[in-house]
Coordinates of C-alpha atoms in Angstrom, one line a residue:
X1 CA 4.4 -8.4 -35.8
X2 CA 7.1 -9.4 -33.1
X3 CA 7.0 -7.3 -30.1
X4 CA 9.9 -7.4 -27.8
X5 CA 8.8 -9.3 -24.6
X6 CA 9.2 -6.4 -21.8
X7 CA 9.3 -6.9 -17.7
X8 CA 5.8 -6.3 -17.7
X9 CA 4.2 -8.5 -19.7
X10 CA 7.3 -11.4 -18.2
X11 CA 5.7 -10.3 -14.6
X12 CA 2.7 -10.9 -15.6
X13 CA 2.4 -14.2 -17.7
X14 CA 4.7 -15.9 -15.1
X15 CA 2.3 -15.1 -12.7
X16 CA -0.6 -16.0 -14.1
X17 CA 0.9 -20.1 -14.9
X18 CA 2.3 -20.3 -11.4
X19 CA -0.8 -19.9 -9.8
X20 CA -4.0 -20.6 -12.2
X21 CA -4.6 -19.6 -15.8
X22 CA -6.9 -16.5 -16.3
X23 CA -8.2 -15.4 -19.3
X24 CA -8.0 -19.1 -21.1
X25 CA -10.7 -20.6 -22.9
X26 CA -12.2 -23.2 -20.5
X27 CA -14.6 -25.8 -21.3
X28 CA -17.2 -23.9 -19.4
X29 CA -20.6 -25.1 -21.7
X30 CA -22.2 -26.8 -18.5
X31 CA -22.2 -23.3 -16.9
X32 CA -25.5 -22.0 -15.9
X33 CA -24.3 -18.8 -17.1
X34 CA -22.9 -19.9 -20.1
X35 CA -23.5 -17.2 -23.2
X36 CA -24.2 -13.9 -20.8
X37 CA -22.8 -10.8 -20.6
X38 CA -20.9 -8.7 -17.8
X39 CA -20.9 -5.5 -20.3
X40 CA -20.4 -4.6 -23.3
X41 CA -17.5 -2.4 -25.1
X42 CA -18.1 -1.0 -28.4
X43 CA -20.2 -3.8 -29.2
X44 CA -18.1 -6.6 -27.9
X45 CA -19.5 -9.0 -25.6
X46 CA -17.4 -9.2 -21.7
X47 CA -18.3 -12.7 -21.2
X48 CA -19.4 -14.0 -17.6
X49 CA -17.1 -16.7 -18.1
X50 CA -14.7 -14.3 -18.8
X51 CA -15.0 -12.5 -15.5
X52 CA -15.3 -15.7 -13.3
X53 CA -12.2 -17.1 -14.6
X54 CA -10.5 -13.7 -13.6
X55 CA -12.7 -13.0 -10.3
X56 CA -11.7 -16.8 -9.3
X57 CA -7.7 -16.5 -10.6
X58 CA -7.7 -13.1 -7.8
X59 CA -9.2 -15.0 -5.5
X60 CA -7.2 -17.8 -5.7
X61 CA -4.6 -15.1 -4.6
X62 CA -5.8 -13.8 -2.0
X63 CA -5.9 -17.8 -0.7
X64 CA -2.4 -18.2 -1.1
X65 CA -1.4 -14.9 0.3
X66 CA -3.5 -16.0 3.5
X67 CA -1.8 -19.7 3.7
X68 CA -5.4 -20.9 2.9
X69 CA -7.1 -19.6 6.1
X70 CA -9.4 -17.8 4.4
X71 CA -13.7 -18.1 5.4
X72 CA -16.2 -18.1 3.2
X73 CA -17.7 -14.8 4.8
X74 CA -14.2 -13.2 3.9
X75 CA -14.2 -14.6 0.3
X76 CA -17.8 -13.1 -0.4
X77 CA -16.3 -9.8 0.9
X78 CA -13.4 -9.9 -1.4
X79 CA -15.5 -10.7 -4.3
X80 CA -17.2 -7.4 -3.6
X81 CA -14.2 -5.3 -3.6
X82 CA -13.0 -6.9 -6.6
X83 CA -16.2 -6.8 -8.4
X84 CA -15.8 -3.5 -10.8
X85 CA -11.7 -3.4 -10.4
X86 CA -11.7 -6.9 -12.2
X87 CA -14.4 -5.2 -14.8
X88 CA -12.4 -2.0 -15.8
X89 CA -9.4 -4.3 -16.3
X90 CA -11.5 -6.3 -19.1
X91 CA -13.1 -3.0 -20.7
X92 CA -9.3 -2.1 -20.8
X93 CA -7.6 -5.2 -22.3
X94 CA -11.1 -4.7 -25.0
X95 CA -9.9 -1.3 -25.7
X96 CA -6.5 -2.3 -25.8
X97 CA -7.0 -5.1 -28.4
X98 CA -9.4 -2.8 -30.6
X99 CA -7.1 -0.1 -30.9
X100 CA -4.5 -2.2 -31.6
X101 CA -6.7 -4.2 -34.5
X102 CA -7.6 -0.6 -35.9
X103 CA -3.4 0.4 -36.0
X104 CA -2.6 -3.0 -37.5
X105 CA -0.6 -3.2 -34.3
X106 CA -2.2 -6.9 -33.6
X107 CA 1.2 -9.6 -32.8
X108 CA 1.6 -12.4 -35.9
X109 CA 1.1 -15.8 -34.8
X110 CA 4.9 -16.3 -34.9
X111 CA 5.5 -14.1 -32.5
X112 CA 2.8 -15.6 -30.2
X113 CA 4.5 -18.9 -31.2
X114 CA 8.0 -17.5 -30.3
X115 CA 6.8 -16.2 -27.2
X116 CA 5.1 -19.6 -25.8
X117 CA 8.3 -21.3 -26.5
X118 CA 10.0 -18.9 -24.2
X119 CA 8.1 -20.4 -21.2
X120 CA 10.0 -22.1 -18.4
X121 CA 7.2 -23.6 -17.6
X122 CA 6.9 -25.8 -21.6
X123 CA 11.3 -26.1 -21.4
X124 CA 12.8 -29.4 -20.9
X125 CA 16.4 -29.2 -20.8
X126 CA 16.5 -25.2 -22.3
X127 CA 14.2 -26.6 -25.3
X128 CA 10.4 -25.8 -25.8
X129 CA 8.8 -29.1 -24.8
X130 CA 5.1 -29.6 -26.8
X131 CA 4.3 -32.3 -24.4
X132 CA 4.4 -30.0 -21.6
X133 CA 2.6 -27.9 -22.9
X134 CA 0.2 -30.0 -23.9
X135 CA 0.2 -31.4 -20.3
X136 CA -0.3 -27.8 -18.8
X137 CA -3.4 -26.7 -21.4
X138 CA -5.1 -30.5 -20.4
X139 CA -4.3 -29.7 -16.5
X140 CA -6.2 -26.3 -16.8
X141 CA -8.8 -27.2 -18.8
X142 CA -7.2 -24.9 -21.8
X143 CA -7.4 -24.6 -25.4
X144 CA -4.6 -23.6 -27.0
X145 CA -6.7 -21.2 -28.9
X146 CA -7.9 -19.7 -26.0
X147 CA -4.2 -19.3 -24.2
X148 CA -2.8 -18.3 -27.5
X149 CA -5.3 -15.2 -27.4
X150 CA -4.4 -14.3 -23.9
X151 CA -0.6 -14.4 -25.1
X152 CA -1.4 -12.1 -28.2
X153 CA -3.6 -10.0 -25.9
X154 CA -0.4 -9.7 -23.7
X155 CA 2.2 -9.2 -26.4
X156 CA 0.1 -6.1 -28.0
X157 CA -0.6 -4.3 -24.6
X158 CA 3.4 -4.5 -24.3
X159 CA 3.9 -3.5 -27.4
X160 CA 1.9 0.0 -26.3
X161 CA 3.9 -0.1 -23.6
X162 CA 7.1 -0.1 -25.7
X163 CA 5.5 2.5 -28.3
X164 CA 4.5 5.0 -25.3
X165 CA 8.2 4.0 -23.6
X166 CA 10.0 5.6 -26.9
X167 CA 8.1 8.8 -26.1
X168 CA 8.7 9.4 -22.9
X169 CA 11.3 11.5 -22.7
X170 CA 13.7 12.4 -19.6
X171 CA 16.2 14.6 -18.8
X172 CA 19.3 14.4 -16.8
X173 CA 17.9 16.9 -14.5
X174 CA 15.3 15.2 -14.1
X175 CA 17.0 12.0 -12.8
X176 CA 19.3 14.5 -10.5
X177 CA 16.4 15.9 -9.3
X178 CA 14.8 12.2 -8.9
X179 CA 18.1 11.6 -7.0
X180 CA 17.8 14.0 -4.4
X181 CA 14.6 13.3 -3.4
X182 CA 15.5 9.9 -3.2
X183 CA 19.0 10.5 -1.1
X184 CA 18.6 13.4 0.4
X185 CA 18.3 12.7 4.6
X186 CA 17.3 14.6 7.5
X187 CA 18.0 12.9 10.5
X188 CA 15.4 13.5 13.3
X189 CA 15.2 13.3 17.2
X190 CA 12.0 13.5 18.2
X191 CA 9.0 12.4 20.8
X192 CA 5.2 11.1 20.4
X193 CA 3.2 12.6 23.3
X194 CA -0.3 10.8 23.2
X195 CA -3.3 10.7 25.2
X196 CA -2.6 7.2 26.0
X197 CA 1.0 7.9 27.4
X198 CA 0.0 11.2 29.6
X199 CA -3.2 9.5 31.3
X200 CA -1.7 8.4 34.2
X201 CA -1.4 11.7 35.2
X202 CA -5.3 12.6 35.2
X203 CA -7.0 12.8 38.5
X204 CA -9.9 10.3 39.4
X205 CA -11.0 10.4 42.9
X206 CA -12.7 7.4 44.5
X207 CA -15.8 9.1 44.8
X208 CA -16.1 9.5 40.7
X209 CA -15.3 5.5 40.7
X210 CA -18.3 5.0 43.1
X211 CA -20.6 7.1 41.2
X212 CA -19.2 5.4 38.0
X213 CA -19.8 2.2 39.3
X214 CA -23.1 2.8 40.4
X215 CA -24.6 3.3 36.7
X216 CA -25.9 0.2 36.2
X217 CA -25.2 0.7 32.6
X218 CA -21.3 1.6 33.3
X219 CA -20.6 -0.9 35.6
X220 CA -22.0 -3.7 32.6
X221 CA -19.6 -2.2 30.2
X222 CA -17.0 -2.5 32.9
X223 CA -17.8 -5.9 33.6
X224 CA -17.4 -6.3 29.7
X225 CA -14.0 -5.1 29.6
X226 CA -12.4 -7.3 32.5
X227 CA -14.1 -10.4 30.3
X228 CA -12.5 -9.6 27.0
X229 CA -9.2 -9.3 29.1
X230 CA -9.5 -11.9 31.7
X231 CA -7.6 -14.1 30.2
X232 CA -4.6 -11.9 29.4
X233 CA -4.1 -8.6 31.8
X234 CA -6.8 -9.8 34.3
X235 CA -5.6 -13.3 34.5
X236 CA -6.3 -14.7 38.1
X237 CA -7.6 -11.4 38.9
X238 CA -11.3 -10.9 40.4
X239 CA -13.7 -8.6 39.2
X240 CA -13.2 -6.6 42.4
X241 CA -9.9 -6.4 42.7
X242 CA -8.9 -4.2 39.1
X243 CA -13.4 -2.9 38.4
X244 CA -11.6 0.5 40.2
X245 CA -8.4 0.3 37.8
X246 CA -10.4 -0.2 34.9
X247 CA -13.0 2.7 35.5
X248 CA -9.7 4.7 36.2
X249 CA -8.7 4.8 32.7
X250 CA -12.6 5.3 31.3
X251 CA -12.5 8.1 33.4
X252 CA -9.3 9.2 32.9
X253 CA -10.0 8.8 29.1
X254 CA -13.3 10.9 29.3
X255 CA -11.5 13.7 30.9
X256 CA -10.3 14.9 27.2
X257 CA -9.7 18.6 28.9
X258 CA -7.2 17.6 31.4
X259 CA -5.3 15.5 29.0
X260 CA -5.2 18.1 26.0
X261 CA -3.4 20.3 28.9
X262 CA -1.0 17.7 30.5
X263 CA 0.1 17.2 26.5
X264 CA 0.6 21.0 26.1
X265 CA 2.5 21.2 29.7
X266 CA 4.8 18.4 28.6
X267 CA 5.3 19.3 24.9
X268 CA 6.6 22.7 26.6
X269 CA 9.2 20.5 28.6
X270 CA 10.5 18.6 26.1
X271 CA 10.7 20.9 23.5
X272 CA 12.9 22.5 26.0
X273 CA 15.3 20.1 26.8
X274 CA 15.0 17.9 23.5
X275 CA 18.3 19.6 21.4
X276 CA 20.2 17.9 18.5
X277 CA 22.9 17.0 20.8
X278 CA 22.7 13.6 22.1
X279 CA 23.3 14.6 25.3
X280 CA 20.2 16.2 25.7
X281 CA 18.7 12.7 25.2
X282 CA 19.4 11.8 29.0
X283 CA 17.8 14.7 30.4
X284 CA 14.3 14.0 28.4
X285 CA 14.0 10.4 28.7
X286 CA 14.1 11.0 32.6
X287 CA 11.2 13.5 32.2
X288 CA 9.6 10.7 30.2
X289 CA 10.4 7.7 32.2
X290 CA 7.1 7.5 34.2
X291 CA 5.3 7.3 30.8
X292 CA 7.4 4.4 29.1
X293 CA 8.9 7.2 26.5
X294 CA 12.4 7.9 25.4
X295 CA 13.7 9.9 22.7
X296 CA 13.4 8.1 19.6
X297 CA 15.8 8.7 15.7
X298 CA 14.6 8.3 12.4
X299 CA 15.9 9.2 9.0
X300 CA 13.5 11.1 6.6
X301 CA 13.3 11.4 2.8
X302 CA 10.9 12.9 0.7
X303 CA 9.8 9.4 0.1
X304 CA 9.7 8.1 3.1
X305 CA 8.4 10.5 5.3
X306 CA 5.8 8.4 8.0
X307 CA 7.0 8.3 11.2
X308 CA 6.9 5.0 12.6
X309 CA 3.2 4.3 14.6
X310 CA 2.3 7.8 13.8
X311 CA 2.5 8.2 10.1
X312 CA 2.7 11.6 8.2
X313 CA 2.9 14.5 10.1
X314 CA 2.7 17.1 7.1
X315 CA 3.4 20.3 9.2
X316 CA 6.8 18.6 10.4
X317 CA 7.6 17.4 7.1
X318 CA 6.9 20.5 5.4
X319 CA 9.9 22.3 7.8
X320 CA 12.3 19.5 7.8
X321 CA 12.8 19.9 3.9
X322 CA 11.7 23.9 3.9
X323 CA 14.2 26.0 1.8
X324 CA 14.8 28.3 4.6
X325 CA 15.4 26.2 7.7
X326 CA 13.2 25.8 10.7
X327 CA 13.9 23.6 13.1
X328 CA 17.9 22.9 11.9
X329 CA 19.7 21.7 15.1
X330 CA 22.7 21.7 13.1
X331 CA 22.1 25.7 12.9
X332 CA 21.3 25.9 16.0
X333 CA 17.6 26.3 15.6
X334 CA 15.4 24.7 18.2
X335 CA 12.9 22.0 18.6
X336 CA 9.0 22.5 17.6
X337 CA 5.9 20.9 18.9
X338 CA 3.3 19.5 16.1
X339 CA 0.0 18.0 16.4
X340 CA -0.3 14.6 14.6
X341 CA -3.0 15.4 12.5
X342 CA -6.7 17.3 13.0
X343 CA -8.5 15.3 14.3
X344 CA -5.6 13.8 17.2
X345 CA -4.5 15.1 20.2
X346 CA -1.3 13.5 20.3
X347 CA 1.4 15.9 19.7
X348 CA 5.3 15.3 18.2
X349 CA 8.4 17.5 19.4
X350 CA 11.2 17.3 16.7
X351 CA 14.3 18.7 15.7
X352 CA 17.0 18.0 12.8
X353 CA 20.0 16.3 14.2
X354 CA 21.9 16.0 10.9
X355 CA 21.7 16.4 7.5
X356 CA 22.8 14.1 4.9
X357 CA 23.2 15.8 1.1
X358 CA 23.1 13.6 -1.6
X359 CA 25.7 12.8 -3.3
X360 CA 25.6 14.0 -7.1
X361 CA 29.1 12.7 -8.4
X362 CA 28.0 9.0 -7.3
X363 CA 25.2 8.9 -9.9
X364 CA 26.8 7.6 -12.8
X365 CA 27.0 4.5 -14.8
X366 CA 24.4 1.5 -13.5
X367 CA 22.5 3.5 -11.0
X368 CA 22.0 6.4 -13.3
X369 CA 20.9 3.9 -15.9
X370 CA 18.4 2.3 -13.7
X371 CA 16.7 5.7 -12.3
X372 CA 16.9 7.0 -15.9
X373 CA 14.7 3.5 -16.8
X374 CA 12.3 4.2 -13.9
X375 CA 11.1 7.5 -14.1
X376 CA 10.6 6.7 -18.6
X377 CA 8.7 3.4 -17.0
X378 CA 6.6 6.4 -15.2
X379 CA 6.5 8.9 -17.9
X380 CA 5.4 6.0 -20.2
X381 CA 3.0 4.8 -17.7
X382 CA 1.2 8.3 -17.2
X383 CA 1.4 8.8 -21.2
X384 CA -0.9 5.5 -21.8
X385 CA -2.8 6.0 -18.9
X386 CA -4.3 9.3 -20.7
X387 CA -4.1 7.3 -23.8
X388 CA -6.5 4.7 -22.2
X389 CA -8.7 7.4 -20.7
X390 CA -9.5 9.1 -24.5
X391 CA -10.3 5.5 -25.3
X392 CA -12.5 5.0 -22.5
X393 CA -13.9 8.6 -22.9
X394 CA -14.7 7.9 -26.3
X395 CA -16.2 4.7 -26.7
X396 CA -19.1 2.9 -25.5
X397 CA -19.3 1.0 -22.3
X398 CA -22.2 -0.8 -20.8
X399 CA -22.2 -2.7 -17.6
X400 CA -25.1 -5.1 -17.5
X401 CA -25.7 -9.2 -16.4
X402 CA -27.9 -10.2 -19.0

């Protein structure tokens, strides 16, 4: 059977010879290991050597995407992590391959043939090259059996791809609505009131710094601090000369009370002051000066909706895009205090400055197309992901180093 090569499968191969070949058959007999089993998937053996060769192509990864700087401590930690994610991909490319046996769905060896010759890597002057292929199978320590299998592996996953692609069907208001979401803006003033920022402000007396001081305990975990800064914020500085600014902030930090009210007090200010105009801008930002803050923009969609070093706030995100407006400075609505999250006493005053509609009339021709091809590549997606499941759900799957 020829499949149609698709994006995927291109991603993936091209990946896999750039960096190290994966699922190839190696000449791995001198392995200590040699002949066990990860698991088992209807009956069919996952080979150890199976899952090295893919635990060592990820980690060779990881090396690159570090520049090499990578510790053996770090390495064994990865290898955890990766441990049952590189599993439950081999139990799926087993299902994959059975299934695809069972539909007569399996890729001829013309196609896998066609397929290799399409490499960039085996081209010499835009013609398949056997010596360089050769070349490549002898530098990895490859069968051509073995990379011929991966390649027919490949080309029969894509071809579910390609099966579960025809079926996933979407409809043009679905790519408006896709559109939108995508287009849509609602520009925001806003301010990030945190604990941090307001605890200049909290009272510490020098008598609280002498008692401070004088826990042995305390003044050790002081001492600690000025170390693991000396050379940066305490440089030249004595111990004596910043212990009484350090245990400032422990104290000041400690005093959770007083700084949940100072935030409150100042929230009330700047939500206030802090309009959609501008103008108001100059007005907060000299509140603000004496903690480092001005009044900062940001344009939100309904994809990208963290704020920048404070992340989701869901409350303000939920009334920027509300059907019935809330905090609409271009309707004159005023600005609205929100705490980050639960468990944070930082607090954010926003309002909408402006809103940007999306344009419907400029979705046409290649950018429709495109969004049209993404959400089917999602629909398709979510259609074999179930697929897989019921396979999964249904078969026989045993996880076990013999």
């Amino acid at each position: 059977m020829r499949v149609k090569l698709g994006k995927f499968i291109v991603l993936g191969i091209v990946i896999a010879i750039s960096i190290v070949f994966v699922f190839l058959s190696m000449n791995s007999g001198s392995s200590p290991f040699a002949g066990r089993v990860m698991g088992k998937v209807n009956g069919e053996p996952i080979s150890y050597s199976e899952y090295s060769r893919e635990m060592n192509f990820q980690l060779e990864r990881y090396k690159e995407m570090m520049g090499g700087n990578i510790t053996d401590e770090q390495l064994k930690g990865i290898r955890g992590f990766l441990g049952q994610q590189i599993f439950n991909q081999l139990v799926t490319s087993k299902l994959i391959v059975q299934e695809s046996n069972k539909a007569g769905k399996m890729p001829s060896d013309e196609a896998v043939r066609d397929q290799i010759k399409m490499f960039p890597a085996f081209q010499d002057d835009g013609q398949f090259s056997h010596l360089m292929y050769q070349n490549y199978l002898s530098n990895s320590r490859s069968s051509a059996s073995g990379f011929e299998t991966k390649i027919r592996n490949d080309l029969a996953a894509q071809g579910w791809r390609n099966y579960f692609s025809q079926r996933a069907y979407v409809s043009k208001e679905e790519v408006y609505r896709e559109y939108i979401i995508n287009e849509e803006k609602r520009s925001l003033f806003y301010i990030v009131l945190t604990p941090e920022a307001v605890q200049k402000d909290v009272k510490v007396g020098i008598q609280e710094i002498k008692d401070y001081l004088s826990d042995e305990s305390k003044k050790r975990l002081v001492m600690g601090q000025f170390e693991s800064q000396k050379s940066t914020l305490y440089k030249d500085k004595k111990f004596e000369d910043v212990s009484h600014e350090i245990v400032k902030k422990n104290l000041s930090f400690e005093k959770t009370k007083e700084i949940q009210v100072l935030i409150e007090k100042l929230s009330k200010k700047v939500q206030k002051d802090l309009t959609a105009q501008k103008s108001s801008h100059k007005k907060v930002n000299k509140l603000l000066k004496k903690y480092n803050l001005t009044v900062q923009n940001f344009d939100m969609t309904q994809r990208k909706v963290n704020l920048p070093r404070v992340g989701n706030v869901k409350a303000l995100t939920k009334d920027v895009f509300a059907d019935v407006a809330v905090i609409d400075g271009t309707q004159g609505q005023k600005s609205k205090v929100y705490s980050v999250s639960d468990f944070s006493k930082s607090k954010v005053i926003a309002i909408v400055s402006k809103i940007h509609n999306a344009d419907l009339t400029a979705l046409k021709g290649e950018q429709y197309n495109n969004l049209l091809a993404q959400l089917r590549d999602q629909k398709a997606n979510g259609l074999m992901g179930k697929w897989l499941q019921v396979l999964k759900d249904n078969s026989k799957i045993e996880k076990s180093l013999n």
